[in-house]
CSV table of C-alpha atoms in Angstrom, one decimal:
chain,number,residue,atom,x,y,z
S,287,MET,CA,103.8,76.2,90.7
S,288,SER,CA,100.5,77.8,91.6
S,289,ILE,CA,100.3,81.5,92.2
S,290,THR,CA,99.9,80.8,95.9
S,291,ASP,CA,103.1,78.7,95.9
S,292,VAL,CA,105.0,81.4,94.1
S,293,ARG,CA,103.8,84.1,96.6
S,294,SER,CA,104.8,81.9,99.5
S,295,ALA,CA,108.3,81.2,98.0
S,296,LEU,CA,108.9,84.9,97.5
S,297,GLU,CA,107.8,85.7,101.0
S,298,GLN,CA,110.5,83.3,102.3
S,299,LEU,CA,113.1,85.2,100.4
S,300,GLY,CA,112.0,88.3,102.2
S,301,ALA,CA,112.8,86.7,105.5
S,302,GLN,CA,116.5,86.7,104.6
S,303,LEU,CA,117.2,90.3,105.1
S,304,PRO,CA,119.6,92.3,107.3
S,305,GLU,CA,118.5,94.6,110.0
S,306,LEU,CA,116.0,97.2,108.8
S,307,PRO,CA,117.2,100.8,108.4
S,308,GLN,CA,115.6,103.0,111.0
S,309,VAL,CA,113.2,105.8,109.8
S,310,GLY,CA,111.3,108.5,111.6
S,311,ASP,CA,107.8,107.2,111.1
S,312,VAL,CA,105.9,104.5,109.3
S,313,SER,CA,102.1,104.5,108.9
S,314,ASP,CA,99.6,102.6,106.7
S,315,HIS,CA,96.7,104.4,105.1
S,316,SER,CA,93.7,103.2,103.1
S,317,VAL,CA,93.1,104.6,99.7
S,318,HIS,CA,89.5,104.5,98.4
S,319,ALA,CA,89.0,104.9,94.6
S,320,ASN,CA,86.9,103.4,91.8
S,321,ASP,CA,84.8,101.6,94.4
S,322,VAL,CA,87.7,99.6,95.8
S,323,SER,CA,90.3,100.1,98.5
S,324,PHE,CA,94.0,99.4,98.8
S,325,THR,CA,96.8,100.2,101.3
S,326,VAL,CA,99.7,102.6,101.0
S,327,ARG,CA,102.6,102.7,103.5
S,328,VAL,CA,104.1,106.1,104.2
S,329,TYR,CA,107.7,106.3,105.4
S,330,ARG,CA,108.6,109.7,106.8
S,331,PRO,CA,112.0,111.1,108.0
S,332,ASP,CA,110.4,112.9,111.0
S,333,VAL,CA,106.7,113.6,111.7
S,334,ASP,CA,107.6,117.2,112.8
S,335,ALA,CA,110.1,118.0,110.0
S,336,ARG,CA,109.4,120.5,107.3
S,337,PRO,CA,107.7,119.2,104.1
S,338,SER,CA,110.0,116.8,102.3
S,339,PRO,CA,110.1,115.5,98.7
S,340,ALA,CA,108.7,112.0,98.2
S,341,LEU,CA,109.0,108.9,96.1
S,342,LEU,CA,105.9,107.0,95.2
S,343,TYR,CA,107.0,103.4,94.9
S,344,PHE,CA,105.5,100.3,93.3
S,345,HIS,CA,106.7,96.8,94.2
S,346,GLY,CA,107.6,94.2,91.6
S,347,GLY,CA,106.3,90.6,91.3
S,348,GLY,CA,104.8,90.2,87.9
S,349,TRP,CA,101.6,92.1,88.8
S,350,ALA,CA,100.6,89.0,90.7
S,351,THR,CA,102.9,88.7,93.8
S,352,GLY,CA,104.6,91.0,96.3
S,353,GLY,CA,103.4,93.6,98.7
S,354,LEU,CA,104.6,96.1,101.3
S,355,ASP,CA,106.9,93.8,103.3
S,356,GLY,CA,110.2,92.0,102.7
S,357,GLY,CA,112.8,93.4,100.4
S,358,VAL,CA,110.6,96.3,99.3
S,359,ASP,CA,110.2,97.4,102.9
S,360,TYR,CA,113.9,97.4,103.4
S,361,LEU,CA,114.5,99.3,100.1
S,362,CYS,CA,111.9,102.0,100.9
S,363,ARG,CA,113.5,102.5,104.4
S,364,ASP,CA,117.0,102.6,102.9
S,365,ILE,CA,116.0,105.2,100.3
S,366,LEU,CA,114.6,107.4,103.0
S,367,SER,CA,117.6,107.0,105.3
S,368,ARG,CA,120.0,107.9,102.6
S,369,ASN,CA,118.0,110.8,101.0
S,370,ASN,CA,115.9,112.1,103.9
S,371,ILE,CA,112.8,112.0,101.7
S,372,ALA,CA,109.4,110.4,102.3
S,373,VAL,CA,108.5,107.2,100.5
S,374,VAL,CA,105.0,106.0,99.7
S,375,SER,CA,104.8,102.3,99.0
S,376,VAL,CA,101.7,101.1,97.2
S,377,ASP,CA,100.0,97.8,97.8
S,378,TYR,CA,98.1,97.7,94.5
S,379,ARG,CA,95.7,95.0,93.6
S,380,LEU,CA,97.2,91.8,92.2
S,381,ALA,CA,96.3,89.4,89.4
S,382,PRO,CA,94.8,86.9,88.8
S,383,GLU,CA,92.2,88.1,91.4
S,384,ASP,CA,92.3,91.6,89.9
S,385,LYS,CA,93.7,91.6,86.3
S,386,PHE,CA,94.6,94.5,84.0
S,387,PRO,CA,93.8,97.4,84.3
S,388,ALA,CA,93.3,97.2,88.1
S,389,ALA,CA,97.0,97.8,89.0
S,390,VAL,CA,97.2,100.7,86.6
S,391,ASN,CA,94.0,102.2,88.1
S,392,ASP,CA,95.4,101.9,91.6
S,393,ALA,CA,98.7,103.5,90.5
S,394,VAL,CA,96.7,106.5,89.2
S,395,ALA,CA,94.6,106.7,92.4
S,396,ALA,CA,97.8,106.4,94.6
S,397,LEU,CA,99.3,109.4,92.9
S,398,SER,CA,96.1,111.4,93.3
S,399,TRP,CA,95.9,110.4,96.9
S,400,VAL,CA,99.5,111.6,97.5
S,401,ARG,CA,98.8,114.9,95.9
S,402,GLU,CA,95.7,115.4,98.0
S,403,HIS,CA,96.9,114.1,101.3
S,404,GLY,CA,100.6,114.7,101.1
S,405,PRO,CA,100.7,118.2,102.7
S,406,ALA,CA,99.0,116.8,105.8
S,407,LEU,CA,101.7,114.1,105.9
S,408,GLY,CA,104.6,116.5,105.6
S,409,ILE,CA,105.1,115.8,101.9
S,410,ASP,CA,106.0,118.6,99.4
S,411,VAL,CA,103.8,117.6,96.5
S,412,ASN,CA,105.7,119.9,94.2
S,413,ARG,CA,108.7,117.5,94.6
S,414,LEU,CA,107.4,114.1,93.7
S,415,ALA,CA,109.2,111.2,92.0
S,416,VAL,CA,107.7,107.8,91.0
S,417,GLY,CA,109.6,104.5,90.9
S,418,GLY,CA,109.4,100.7,91.2
S,419,ASP,CA,111.1,97.4,90.4
S,420,SER,CA,110.0,95.0,87.6
S,421,ALA,CA,106.2,95.1,87.3
S,422,GLY,CA,106.3,98.1,89.7
S,423,ALA,CA,108.7,99.8,87.3
S,424,ASN,CA,106.3,99.0,84.5
S,425,LEU,CA,103.5,100.7,86.4
S,426,SER,CA,105.8,103.7,87.2
S,427,ALA,CA,106.6,104.1,83.5
S,428,VAL,CA,102.9,103.8,82.5
S,429,LEU,CA,102.0,106.3,85.1
S,430,THR,CA,104.4,109.0,83.8
S,431,HIS,CA,102.6,108.8,80.4
S,432,LEU,CA,99.1,108.9,81.9
S,433,ASP,CA,100.1,111.8,84.2
S,434,ARG,CA,101.8,113.9,81.5
S,435,GLY,CA,100.5,117.5,81.7
S,436,ALA,CA,99.2,117.2,85.2
S,437,MET,CA,100.2,119.7,87.8
S,438,PRO,CA,102.3,119.7,89.9
S,439,ALA,CA,104.4,117.6,87.5
S,440,LEU,CA,106.3,114.5,88.5
S,441,LYS,CA,110.0,115.5,88.7
S,442,SER,CA,111.7,112.1,88.4
S,443,GLN,CA,111.3,108.4,87.7
S,444,VAL,CA,113.4,105.5,88.9
S,445,LEU,CA,112.9,102.2,87.0
S,446,PHE,CA,114.6,99.1,88.2
S,447,TYR,CA,114.6,96.4,85.4
S,448,PRO,CA,111.2,97.4,84.1
S,449,GLY,CA,109.0,95.3,81.9
S,450,THR,CA,108.2,97.4,78.9
S,451,GLU,CA,107.3,95.1,76.0
S,452,TYR,CA,105.9,91.6,75.4
S,453,ALA,CA,108.0,88.7,74.1
S,454,ILE,CA,110.3,90.8,71.9
S,455,ALA,CA,112.9,88.7,70.2
S,456,ARG,CA,115.9,90.6,71.4
S,457,PRO,CA,119.1,88.7,72.6
S,458,SER,CA,118.3,89.0,76.3
S,459,TRP,CA,115.1,86.9,75.9
S,460,VAL,CA,117.2,84.1,74.4
S,461,ASP,CA,120.4,84.5,76.4
S,462,ASN,CA,118.5,84.5,79.7
S,463,GLU,CA,116.0,81.8,78.8
S,464,HIS,CA,117.0,79.9,82.0
S,465,ALA,CA,118.1,82.9,84.2
S,466,PRO,CA,117.8,82.4,87.9
S,467,LEU,CA,114.7,83.9,89.6
S,468,LEU,CA,113.2,85.2,86.3
S,469,ALA,CA,113.4,82.9,83.3
S,470,THR,CA,111.9,83.8,79.9
S,471,ALA,CA,109.0,81.4,80.4
S,472,THR,CA,108.2,82.9,83.8
S,473,VAL,CA,107.9,86.4,82.2
S,474,LEU,CA,105.4,85.0,79.7
S,475,TRP,CA,103.5,83.2,82.6
S,476,PHE,CA,103.1,86.5,84.5
S,477,PHE,CA,101.9,88.3,81.3
S,478,ASP,CA,99.3,85.5,80.9
S,479,ILE,CA,98.1,86.0,84.5
S,480,TYR,CA,97.9,89.8,84.2
S,481,THR,CA,96.5,90.3,80.6
S,482,THR,CA,94.8,88.8,77.7
S,483,SER,CA,96.7,88.6,74.4
S,484,ASP,CA,94.6,91.5,72.9
S,485,GLU,CA,95.5,93.8,75.9
S,486,ARG,CA,99.2,93.5,75.2
S,487,SER,CA,98.9,96.1,72.4
S,488,ASP,CA,97.7,98.6,75.1
S,489,PRO,CA,100.5,101.1,76.1
S,490,ARG,CA,99.2,100.7,79.7
S,491,VAL,CA,100.6,97.2,79.5
S,492,CYS,CA,103.6,97.8,77.3
S,493,PRO,CA,104.7,101.5,77.7
S,494,SER,CA,107.1,101.2,74.8
S,495,LEU,CA,104.1,101.3,72.5
S,496,ASN,CA,103.4,105.0,73.4
S,497,GLN,CA,103.6,107.3,70.4
S,498,SER,CA,105.5,110.0,72.3
S,499,PHE,CA,108.1,110.2,75.1
S,500,VAL,CA,108.3,114.0,75.2
S,501,ASP,CA,107.9,115.9,78.5
S,502,LEU,CA,108.3,112.9,80.8
S,503,PRO,CA,110.2,113.0,84.1
S,504,GLN,CA,114.0,112.6,84.3
S,505,ALA,CA,114.8,108.9,84.4
S,506,LEU,CA,117.2,106.6,86.1
S,507,VAL,CA,116.9,103.2,84.3
S,508,VAL,CA,118.7,100.2,85.9
S,509,THR,CA,119.0,96.9,84.1
S,510,ALA,CA,120.5,93.5,85.0
S,511,GLY,CA,122.7,91.5,82.7
S,512,HIS,CA,121.1,88.2,83.5
S,513,ASP,CA,117.5,89.2,82.9
S,514,PRO,CA,115.2,88.5,79.9
S,515,LEU,CA,113.8,92.1,80.3
S,516,ARG,CA,117.2,93.7,79.9
S,517,ASP,CA,117.1,94.7,76.2
S,518,ASP,CA,113.5,95.8,76.2
S,519,ALA,CA,114.3,98.1,79.1
S,520,ILE,CA,117.4,99.4,77.3
S,521,ASN,CA,115.2,100.1,74.3
S,522,TYR,CA,112.7,102.0,76.5
S,523,ALA,CA,115.5,104.2,77.8
S,524,SER,CA,116.5,104.9,74.2
S,525,LEU,CA,112.9,106.0,73.4
S,526,LEU,CA,113.0,108.4,76.3
S,527,GLU,CA,116.3,109.8,75.2
S,528,ARG,CA,115.2,110.0,71.6
S,529,ASP,CA,112.4,112.4,72.6
S,530,GLY,CA,114.5,114.6,74.8
S,531,THR,CA,113.9,113.1,78.2
S,532,PHE,CA,117.0,113.0,80.4
S,533,VAL,CA,118.0,109.4,81.0
S,534,ASN,CA,120.8,107.8,83.1
S,535,HIS,CA,120.9,104.2,82.1
S,536,ILE,CA,123.0,101.8,84.2
S,537,ASN,CA,123.4,98.1,83.3
S,538,ILE,CA,124.8,95.9,86.0
S,539,SER,CA,126.1,93.1,83.8
S,540,ASP,CA,126.9,90.5,86.5
S,541,THR,CA,123.6,90.5,88.4
S,542,ILE,CA,120.1,89.1,88.2
S,543,HIS,CA,116.5,90.4,87.9
S,544,GLY,CA,115.2,91.4,91.4
S,545,PHE,CA,118.5,92.3,93.0
S,546,MET,CA,117.2,95.6,94.4
S,547,THR,CA,115.2,93.7,97.0
S,548,MET,CA,118.3,91.7,97.9
S,549,PRO,CA,120.4,94.1,99.9
S,550,ASN,CA,123.1,91.5,100.7
S,551,LEU,CA,124.2,91.6,97.0
S,552,SER,CA,127.0,93.9,96.0
S,553,SER,CA,124.9,95.0,93.0
S,554,TYR,CA,122.4,96.5,95.4
S,555,SER,CA,125.1,98.6,97.2
S,556,THR,CA,126.3,99.9,93.8
S,557,VAL,CA,122.8,101.0,92.6
S,558,ILE,CA,121.5,102.4,95.9
S,559,ASP,CA,124.3,105.0,95.7
S,560,LEU,CA,123.2,105.9,92.2
S,561,VAL,CA,119.5,106.2,93.4
S,562,THR,CA,120.6,108.5,96.2
S,563,ALA,CA,122.5,110.8,93.7
S,564,HIS,CA,119.7,110.8,91.2
S,565,LEU,CA,116.9,111.7,93.7
S,566,GLY,CA,119.1,114.3,95.3
S,567,ALA,CA,119.6,115.9,91.9
S,568,THR,CA,116.0,115.7,90.6
S,569,ILE,CA,113.7,116.2,93.6
């Protein structure tokens, strides 16, 4: 399938959602950085409420598909409704039109934008978390390393089935070669769209290649049993834990990659409760 066909197919999946959770306010804003522009969508509990903590969220889609609507829109609204926190969803640039490091640069710019404009939007910039699913979780993990030492520091990270390495011969790559929604060949196809072979040694592509995992935000790492990325994400959680970062790792053994944008699945209901508890304790 062409990238256009893949994007169209995923948009159709997004049409099969239950009624959207209600939130106080939703507004789109344009971020201008590095001579380009992209959109962020800000979900707020109440425009007149006191400053609230916020989650900066990056959607999945292999760095080449996805956006602000569909399952991601549902998830952002649900996180807000359960936690009474703001959520800022980022419509970063996609490959192949904009290859690495465009998405990484947009992630950095989005965080800077929230720190600058958050107070005017009722966001407490001293209580920020970052998170995402799949490629968005990859960007979130990368961002925590790039932002290390910045003030105010990120308090938390939420990583749903993150891509953290390239073609590592761990069991999940073999066991899930033909997994639904995301097969092993599909992972490699997305990497080819996003990067060159030389760029895959860059920690901004594969965050497991970082030398240090010290002083990173507390982490919730969620993996899926039927997912080629499972074991690499588990290894990433172990690297965080090795260097003293608090990690809560949960593996949902009977579910597939992408389930956090499928709220009709029972695995979604299980994990959204964990997300609520994690964010409530960390930000």
